[in-house]
Amino acid sequence: MNDPLPRIDAPLTPDGLEAVLREVGRRRYHDRHPFHRRLHGGGCTRAEVQAWALNRYLYQAAIPRKDATILARMEDPALRRAWRQRIIDHDGEAEGEGGIARWLHLTDALGLNRALVVSGRAALPATHFAVEAYVQFCATRPLLDAIASSLTELFSPRVIGERVSGMLAHYDFVDDRALAYFTARPPQAERDVIFALDHVRRHATTVETQRAVVEALIFKTGVLWAQLDALWHGYVTGQLPPGAWTPDDEGVWT
Amino acid sequence: MNDPLPRIDAPLTPDGLEAVLREVGRRRYHDRHPFHRRLHGGGCTRAEVQAWALNRYLYQAAIPRKDATILARMEDPALRRAWRQRIIDHDGEAEGEGGIARWLHLTDALGLNRALVVSGRAALPATHFAVEAYVQFCATRPLLDAIASSLTELFSPRVIGERVSGMLAHYDFVDDRALAYFTARPPQAERDVIFALDHVRRHATTVETQRAVVEALIFKTGVLWAQLDALWHGYVTGQLPPGAWTPDDEGVWT
């Protein structure tokens, strides 16, 4: 590992643990990825923004399934009451509402065929693999690790703020409605992450569980990073897998 | 899709189905990937061969788990008797035997720390995601699709032949013992794929099942391709994810 984190050899205080978790974000969160910098700095072509939005849709669409696998293993009604709000936020109260629907405002604005975006068939295989790895992680690992893997949201409000302002400034094909997801999301993410961080601080009190929650967060940063790696490799350098969708495909891009 | 396969609108004959499956291989099998050509053509650095071998180990090590999920859903003892041989081939009859052990001869010869290779910690996140996606696919999809996903072996004897001769010719750090996997594997793969192809030809007789087995094989080619994409992006272009292992890491490369 070219940048090892401090090894946990004795139980950390809650503040000490939080400091390590924040260090994971500082080193590994995908705001450091070249694709992110290119995207929010206005350096992406329209096709690259389209590819990003339709691949990232897969991740957005999987989040409620991920949260449902977590909810399904929570024994405590109070914990479930808090966690279920995440599913409500993403799926909305009715058709056309919620985070997933707002993401489709973005893909609509980018001229992407909605049925194709929703089908997932235009997304790269590597996107599918990373997203489903996250769902599986949360379905099969200890509940505390699954909760800890959501802590990338500690770092997302800054990114979302940068992304909205960067995109509005640089891309004339992006307007406020297209970016509704990014304006609605930060207060939800902040509420969610305060809850999850408090839970992790209170329950990860041994060396083993502290190591595990740090590993869970590292795993999650890998899920996000790998998605941008695949976009860069495919759409920036142009080394697309055989059969991958391209901006010229009929029916994909309108 | 920039290279669509023929759409199946009426049931194909077994030969017609086999032709479509072989066309999937011709278009999408990873012998067409630049990393494969670089590897067997002798263009890889030692570090790139090391990275390939330690990442590919993850795939090799997962195959018996994949085959066990398939075996676990086979109702027919005759089918199970045929399929279980795959697990025996990979795991061997005793410690130090079998395909996985032979793969470790290669990583040994490349100077890689065996404990680290086996731990999987030096492999890229994208490798883990692709490999586990394959295991999950075989655990959750219809049995016929899971069997069809193994049909990439239709195309592997040629690749393995090329790889062995290419590597022996070009890399002085590779010897016969290091390549034992590749000399033992082709007759096993040929026996396995004759069985699996016959099964798919006999059981995929409707439009729906024929489409599904073609999709399964496409999925699998994506699993293999994505692994080489990640190697290329990380180790050829040098855009490694934060925390990824490098040839300079202490304890990884001896």
XYZ file of C-alpha atoms in Angstrom:
508
model
C 0.000 0.000 0.000
C 1.657 3.201 -1.064
C -0.041 5.324 1.586
C -0.802 3.161 4.628
C -3.215 4.379 7.257
C -2.236 4.287 10.931
C -2.586 0.736 12.232
C -5.061 0.341 15.065
C -3.332 -1.661 17.809
C -5.302 -0.458 20.813
C -8.884 0.804 21.019
C -9.176 4.414 19.893
C -11.418 6.979 21.525
C -14.491 7.919 19.489
C -12.690 11.095 18.412
C -9.593 9.102 17.540
C -11.635 6.719 15.424
C -13.423 9.579 13.701
C -10.061 11.131 12.897
C -8.934 7.921 11.156
C -12.202 7.711 9.236
C -11.821 11.313 8.099
C -8.249 10.544 7.067
C -9.572 7.731 4.848
C -11.756 10.292 3.134
C -8.957 12.768 2.774
C -6.779 10.216 1.041
C -9.245 8.097 -0.887
C -12.513 9.884 -1.533
C -13.214 10.270 -5.231
C -13.042 14.060 -5.175
C -9.319 13.378 -5.695
C -9.983 11.405 -8.885
C -8.970 13.051 -12.170
C -12.423 12.409 -13.627
C -14.072 14.307 -10.803
C -11.721 17.235 -11.225
C -12.322 17.195 -14.979
C -16.099 17.028 -14.460
C -16.531 19.814 -11.962
C -13.860 21.939 -13.542
C -15.743 22.013 -16.821
C -13.164 19.979 -18.736
C -15.513 17.144 -19.743
C -17.029 16.892 -23.159
C -20.802 16.578 -23.331
C -20.376 12.867 -24.137
C -18.246 12.387 -21.026
C -20.864 14.082 -18.838
C -23.515 11.873 -20.443
C -21.461 8.734 -19.799
C -20.895 9.788 -16.198
C -24.592 10.521 -15.590
C -25.877 7.275 -17.076
C -23.302 5.130 -15.305
C -23.799 6.937 -12.015
C -27.543 6.337 -12.387
C -26.851 2.670 -11.635
C -25.312 3.625 -8.323
C -28.188 5.943 -7.405
C -30.734 3.299 -8.325
C -29.013 0.653 -6.194
C -28.858 2.722 -2.993
C -32.387 1.881 -1.771
C -31.720 -1.837 -2.321
C -28.510 -1.425 -0.358
C -30.332 0.373 2.436
C -33.091 -2.234 2.442
C -30.536 -5.009 3.007
C -29.277 -3.022 5.992
C -32.788 -2.330 7.263
C -33.598 -6.031 6.977
C -30.933 -6.863 9.529
C -31.663 -4.153 12.082
C -33.273 -5.541 15.224
C -33.991 -2.168 16.825
C -37.138 -0.303 15.704
C -35.534 3.053 16.566
C -32.600 2.242 14.300
C -34.948 1.117 11.538
C -37.035 4.294 11.855
C -33.921 6.380 11.289
C -32.531 4.245 8.475
C -35.763 3.854 6.487
C -35.733 7.590 5.736
C -32.866 6.948 3.324
C -35.091 4.706 1.241
C -37.885 7.277 1.311
C -35.488 10.016 0.223
C -34.300 8.038 -2.779
C -37.595 6.521 -3.883
C -39.814 9.497 -3.000
C -43.409 9.522 -1.802
C -44.861 9.146 -5.283
C -43.895 8.565 -8.891
C -41.556 11.276 -10.118
C -40.327 12.231 -6.648
C -37.161 11.360 -4.731
C -33.473 11.223 -5.462
C -33.599 8.650 -8.262
C -36.266 10.641 -10.107
C -34.184 13.789 -9.666
C -31.186 12.005 -11.142
C -33.307 11.325 -14.212
C -33.864 15.075 -14.583
C -30.141 15.260 -15.149
C -30.029 12.425 -17.693
C -33.093 13.938 -19.423
C -31.375 17.305 -19.663
C -28.349 15.581 -21.150
C -30.518 14.164 -23.921
C -30.324 10.562 -22.805
C -33.099 8.095 -23.535
C -34.730 7.513 -20.166
C -35.772 3.905 -20.792
C -32.236 3.005 -21.739
C -30.748 4.771 -18.720
C -33.162 2.957 -16.402
C -32.451 -0.398 -18.060
C -28.793 -0.134 -17.087
C -27.793 -1.599 -20.447
C -25.824 1.470 -21.436
C -23.658 1.378 -18.313
C -20.210 -0.180 -18.350
C -19.792 -3.703 -16.935
C -17.304 -2.297 -14.417
C -20.013 0.042 -13.108
C -22.384 -2.877 -12.574
C -19.666 -4.844 -10.797
C -18.731 -2.001 -8.427
C -22.321 -1.102 -7.597
C -23.373 -4.679 -6.935
C -20.248 -5.224 -4.840
C -21.517 -2.444 -2.596
C -24.975 -4.008 -2.302
C -23.437 -7.405 -1.535
C -21.074 -5.922 1.029
C -23.988 -4.388 2.914
C -26.024 -7.572 2.628
C -23.348 -9.903 3.947
C -21.007 -8.022 6.291
C -21.728 -7.218 9.937
C -24.324 -4.508 10.356
C -21.804 -2.125 11.891
C -19.557 -2.427 8.830
C -22.508 -1.882 6.499
C -23.421 1.284 8.396
C -19.797 2.456 8.360
C -19.607 2.008 4.592
C -22.150 4.821 4.263
C -19.729 7.266 5.856
C -18.410 8.466 2.511
C -21.257 10.931 2.957
C -18.991 12.664 5.455
C -17.138 13.939 2.418
C -19.941 14.364 -0.117
C -21.455 17.758 0.789
C -18.235 19.493 -0.238
C -18.097 17.525 -3.485
C -21.724 18.154 -4.302
C -21.296 21.867 -3.686
C -18.272 21.941 -5.956
C -20.009 19.860 -8.593
C -23.096 22.041 -8.799
C -21.201 25.267 -9.018
C -18.598 23.809 -11.354
C -21.160 22.368 -13.701
C -23.371 25.429 -13.763
C -20.387 27.570 -14.513
C -18.933 25.506 -17.313
C -21.628 23.562 -19.148
C -24.347 25.411 -21.005
C -26.372 22.190 -21.361
C -26.842 21.963 -17.586
C -29.511 24.054 -15.812
C -31.026 24.246 -12.315
C -33.684 21.614 -12.958
C -31.061 19.199 -14.250
C -29.156 19.681 -11.021
C -32.145 19.298 -8.679
C -30.544 16.172 -7.211
C -27.542 18.121 -6.051
C -29.533 20.904 -4.417
C -31.859 18.488 -2.568
C -29.195 16.041 -1.468
C -26.808 17.862 0.928
C -29.206 18.332 3.890
C -30.307 14.679 3.605
C -26.722 13.466 3.419
C -25.768 15.604 6.391
C -28.615 14.274 8.541
C -27.822 10.679 7.482
C -24.144 10.923 8.163
C -24.546 12.535 11.574
C -26.663 9.545 12.550
C -24.327 6.939 11.040
C -21.184 8.528 12.439
C -22.696 8.701 15.901
C -23.662 5.031 15.641
C -20.177 3.998 14.560
C -18.519 6.120 17.241
C -20.664 4.482 19.945
C -20.507 0.874 18.725
C -17.035 0.441 17.231
C -15.148 0.358 20.504
C -12.790 -2.615 20.139
C -9.678 -2.958 18.010
C -11.460 -5.513 15.842
C -14.576 -3.474 15.193
C -12.590 -0.270 14.714
C -10.370 -1.938 12.143
C -13.460 -3.356 10.469
C -15.255 -0.023 10.152
C -12.132 1.603 8.743
C -11.853 -1.261 6.230
C -15.523 -0.833 5.368
C -15.010 2.823 4.574
C -11.904 2.000 2.528
C -13.921 -0.602 0.637
C -16.596 1.988 -0.126
C -14.111 4.571 -1.369
C -12.876 1.820 -3.716
C -16.414 1.348 -5.031
C -16.672 5.045 -5.889
C -13.124 5.333 -7.244
C -13.464 2.287 -9.499
C -16.510 3.816 -11.165
C -14.520 6.897 -12.163
C -11.544 4.768 -13.258
C -13.835 2.882 -15.628
C -15.286 6.127 -17.008
C -11.836 7.572 -17.546
C -10.475 4.443 -19.209
C -13.531 4.050 -21.435
C -14.630 7.558 -22.294
C -11.642 9.839 -21.728
C -8.947 7.581 -23.182
C -11.491 5.908 -25.471
C -10.591 2.321 -24.584
C -14.173 1.072 -24.447
C -15.014 -2.589 -23.874
C -16.472 -4.376 -26.929
C -20.174 -3.630 -27.258
C -20.109 -0.607 -24.937
C -22.546 2.153 -25.696
C -21.154 5.281 -27.266
C -22.559 8.769 -27.752
C -23.223 7.903 -31.395
C -25.485 4.953 -30.650
C -28.945 5.226 -32.029
C -31.620 5.237 -29.368
C -29.267 5.970 -26.516
C -28.622 9.607 -26.972
C -31.449 11.657 -28.412
C -23.964 -1.001 -28.564
C -21.377 -0.329 -31.216
C -21.281 -3.911 -32.470
C -24.689 -5.518 -31.911
C -25.064 -9.271 -32.131
C -27.826 -10.798 -34.235
C -31.120 -10.529 -32.373
C -32.780 -13.863 -31.622
C -36.427 -13.592 -32.710
C -37.153 -17.260 -33.350
C -35.605 -20.361 -31.785
C -32.252 -21.204 -33.321
C -31.040 -24.701 -34.055
C -28.315 -25.956 -31.711
C -25.757 -25.194 -34.424
C -27.266 -21.745 -34.937
C -27.043 -21.029 -31.213
C -23.468 -22.271 -31.051
C -22.586 -19.966 -33.933
C -23.925 -16.951 -32.006
C -22.036 -18.001 -28.876
C -18.825 -18.358 -30.864
C -19.459 -14.923 -32.386
C -19.656 -13.473 -28.860
C -16.210 -14.900 -28.255
C -14.844 -13.611 -31.513
C -15.966 -10.090 -30.695
C -15.605 -9.865 -26.943
C -13.199 -12.437 -25.553
C -10.271 -10.807 -23.796
C -7.683 -12.100 -26.257
C -8.637 -8.911 -28.111
C -7.703 -6.723 -25.135
C -4.560 -4.590 -25.474
C -3.261 -5.907 -22.156
C -3.478 -9.488 -23.371
C -1.641 -8.639 -26.558
C 0.984 -6.763 -24.563
C 1.348 -9.675 -22.147
C 1.708 -12.521 -24.591
C 3.689 -10.428 -27.028
C 6.377 -9.798 -24.444
C 5.674 -6.067 -24.133
C 4.891 -6.082 -20.422
C 7.361 -4.960 -17.815
C 8.099 -7.398 -15.019
C 5.930 -5.256 -12.713
C 3.013 -5.480 -15.138
C 3.304 -9.283 -15.306
C 3.423 -9.353 -11.515
C 0.330 -7.167 -11.254
C -1.487 -9.349 -13.763
C -0.575 -12.580 -11.959
C -1.560 -11.392 -8.501
C -4.838 -9.880 -9.654
C -5.679 -12.898 -11.794
C -5.031 -15.076 -8.741
C -8.262 -13.720 -7.285
C -10.166 -15.004 -10.271
C -8.521 -18.431 -10.123
C -9.188 -18.699 -6.411
C -12.881 -17.825 -6.841
C -13.616 -20.427 -9.527
C -14.244 -23.346 -7.141
C -16.629 -21.172 -5.106
C -18.383 -20.267 -8.338
C -18.609 -23.912 -9.346
C -19.822 -24.908 -5.888
C -22.736 -22.443 -6.168
C -23.626 -24.105 -9.469
C -23.221 -27.602 -8.043
C -25.435 -26.648 -5.116
C -28.345 -26.034 -7.473
C -28.011 -29.098 -9.686
C -30.737 -31.647 -9.045
C -29.293 -34.353 -11.282
C -26.526 -36.558 -9.822
C -25.107 -37.164 -13.306
C -24.805 -33.438 -13.870
C -23.212 -32.986 -10.462
C -20.723 -35.802 -11.109
C -19.570 -34.018 -14.259
C -19.467 -30.557 -12.738
C -17.687 -31.474 -9.490
C -14.560 -32.347 -11.469
C -14.017 -28.633 -12.024
C -13.700 -28.100 -8.289
C -11.305 -31.047 -7.996
C -9.185 -29.694 -10.846
C -8.811 -26.301 -9.193
C -8.406 -27.399 -5.581
C -6.409 -30.581 -6.261
C -6.422 -33.843 -4.357
C -4.005 -32.594 -1.709
C -2.199 -29.507 -0.503
C 0.029 -28.107 -3.229
C -1.926 -29.711 -6.079
C -4.526 -28.342 -8.470
C -4.948 -25.242 -10.582
C -4.831 -22.699 -7.769
C -1.595 -24.178 -6.418
C -0.140 -24.115 -9.936
C -1.075 -20.465 -10.252
C 0.991 -19.841 -7.123
C 4.015 -21.380 -8.883
C 3.692 -18.478 -11.280
C 3.392 -15.818 -8.583
C 6.288 -17.464 -6.712
C 8.441 -17.325 -9.833
C 7.568 -13.677 -10.209
C 8.933 -12.987 -6.735
C 5.588 -12.220 -5.134
C 4.970 -12.820 -1.453
C 2.660 -15.824 -1.382
C 0.777 -14.857 1.789
C -0.025 -11.476 0.329
C -1.146 -12.918 -3.001
C -3.439 -15.361 -1.215
C -4.847 -12.628 1.036
C -6.129 -10.739 -1.998
C -5.102 -7.464 -0.383
C -2.710 -6.569 -3.181
C -5.361 -6.942 -5.875
C -7.200 -3.923 -7.245
C -10.718 -3.201 -5.954
C -11.987 -3.491 -9.538
C -10.625 -7.052 -9.676
C -12.508 -7.985 -6.524
C -15.704 -6.435 -7.886
C -15.507 -8.258 -11.232
C -14.647 -11.623 -9.703
C -17.376 -11.452 -7.083
C -19.874 -10.340 -9.730
C -19.147 -13.620 -11.499
C -19.668 -15.657 -8.332
C -22.915 -13.797 -7.625
C -24.140 -14.257 -11.173
C -23.686 -18.012 -10.923
C -25.280 -18.109 -7.486
C -28.408 -16.170 -8.419
C -29.189 -16.655 -12.101
C -30.921 -19.679 -13.629
C -28.715 -22.747 -13.706
C -28.634 -22.786 -17.495
C -27.281 -19.221 -17.560
C -24.669 -20.074 -14.951
C -23.520 -23.030 -17.035
C -23.475 -20.883 -20.184
C -21.286 -18.293 -18.476
C -18.524 -20.916 -18.346
C -18.412 -21.075 -22.130
C -15.601 -18.537 -22.372
C -13.526 -21.698 -22.152
C -14.501 -22.270 -25.770
C -11.974 -19.574 -26.538
C -9.352 -20.145 -23.856
C -7.232 -22.990 -25.304
C -6.043 -20.728 -28.077
C -5.280 -17.936 -25.629
C -3.473 -20.207 -23.227
C -1.383 -21.627 -26.040
C -0.458 -18.130 -27.169
C 0.218 -17.015 -23.629
C 2.576 -19.841 -22.796
C 4.566 -19.556 -25.969
C 4.548 -15.761 -25.838
C 5.694 -15.633 -22.278
C 8.354 -18.265 -22.642
C 9.728 -16.485 -25.664
C 9.838 -13.011 -24.218
C 10.318 -13.080 -20.460
C 13.481 -14.532 -18.993
C 11.934 -14.557 -15.512
C 9.319 -17.118 -16.600
C 10.163 -20.842 -16.785
C 8.286 -24.091 -17.318
C 7.464 -24.605 -13.663
C 6.061 -21.082 -13.427
C 3.792 -21.895 -16.353
C 2.609 -25.285 -15.075
C -0.932 -23.918 -14.851
C -1.017 -23.233 -18.547
C 0.282 -26.626 -19.579
C -2.134 -28.516 -17.299
C -5.190 -26.439 -18.071
C -6.072 -26.868 -21.777
C -7.191 -30.545 -21.685
C -9.320 -29.817 -18.579
C -10.860 -26.754 -20.193
C -11.572 -28.666 -23.363
C -13.329 -31.508 -21.506
C -15.317 -28.995 -19.423
C -16.420 -26.909 -22.340
C -17.499 -29.868 -24.455
C -19.790 -30.866 -21.610
C -21.121 -27.347 -20.976
C -21.646 -26.574 -24.647
C -23.531 -29.826 -25.165
C -25.717 -29.007 -22.167
C -26.483 -25.506 -23.418
C -27.179 -26.751 -26.960
C -29.673 -29.308 -25.636
C -31.423 -27.143 -23.048
C -31.487 -23.637 -24.504
C -34.180 -24.275 -27.077
C -36.545 -21.322 -26.699
C -36.049 -17.700 -27.716
C -35.986 -16.695 -24.053
C -33.411 -19.243 -22.920
C -31.273 -18.718 -26.014
C -31.205 -14.968 -25.426
C -30.393 -15.609 -21.775
C -27.433 -17.892 -22.477
C -26.018 -15.420 -24.992
C -26.414 -12.640 -22.400
C -24.717 -14.856 -19.827
C -21.717 -15.355 -22.070
C -21.600 -11.615 -22.826
C -21.707 -10.937 -19.085
C -18.780 -13.285 -18.550
C -16.680 -11.710 -21.294
C -17.303 -8.420 -19.469
C -15.954 -9.935 -16.252
C -12.720 -10.937 -17.988
C -12.388 -7.725 -19.991
C -12.932 -5.463 -16.965
C -10.055 -7.154 -15.156
C -7.654 -6.270 -17.959
C -9.068 -2.737 -18.220
C -8.287 -2.209 -14.552
C -4.753 -3.575 -14.986
C -4.142 -1.345 -17.970
C -5.524 1.760 -16.286
C -3.634 1.116 -13.065
C -0.329 -0.408 -14.103
C 0.231 0.517 -17.744
C -0.967 4.120 -17.589
C -0.033 4.350 -13.905
C -3.350 5.742 -12.679
C -3.523 3.580 -9.569
C -6.309 3.972 -7.010
C -5.176 5.471 -3.672
C -3.620 2.819 -1.491
C -3.089 0.328 -4.335
C -0.087 -1.926 -4.072
C 2.867 -1.138 -6.247
C 5.982 -3.079 -7.221
C 7.943 -1.011 -4.711
C 5.862 -1.977 -1.706
C 7.726 -3.656 1.047
C 6.529 -7.166 1.759
C 4.633 -7.549 -1.483
C 7.382 -8.122 -3.926
C 10.396 -9.991 -2.659
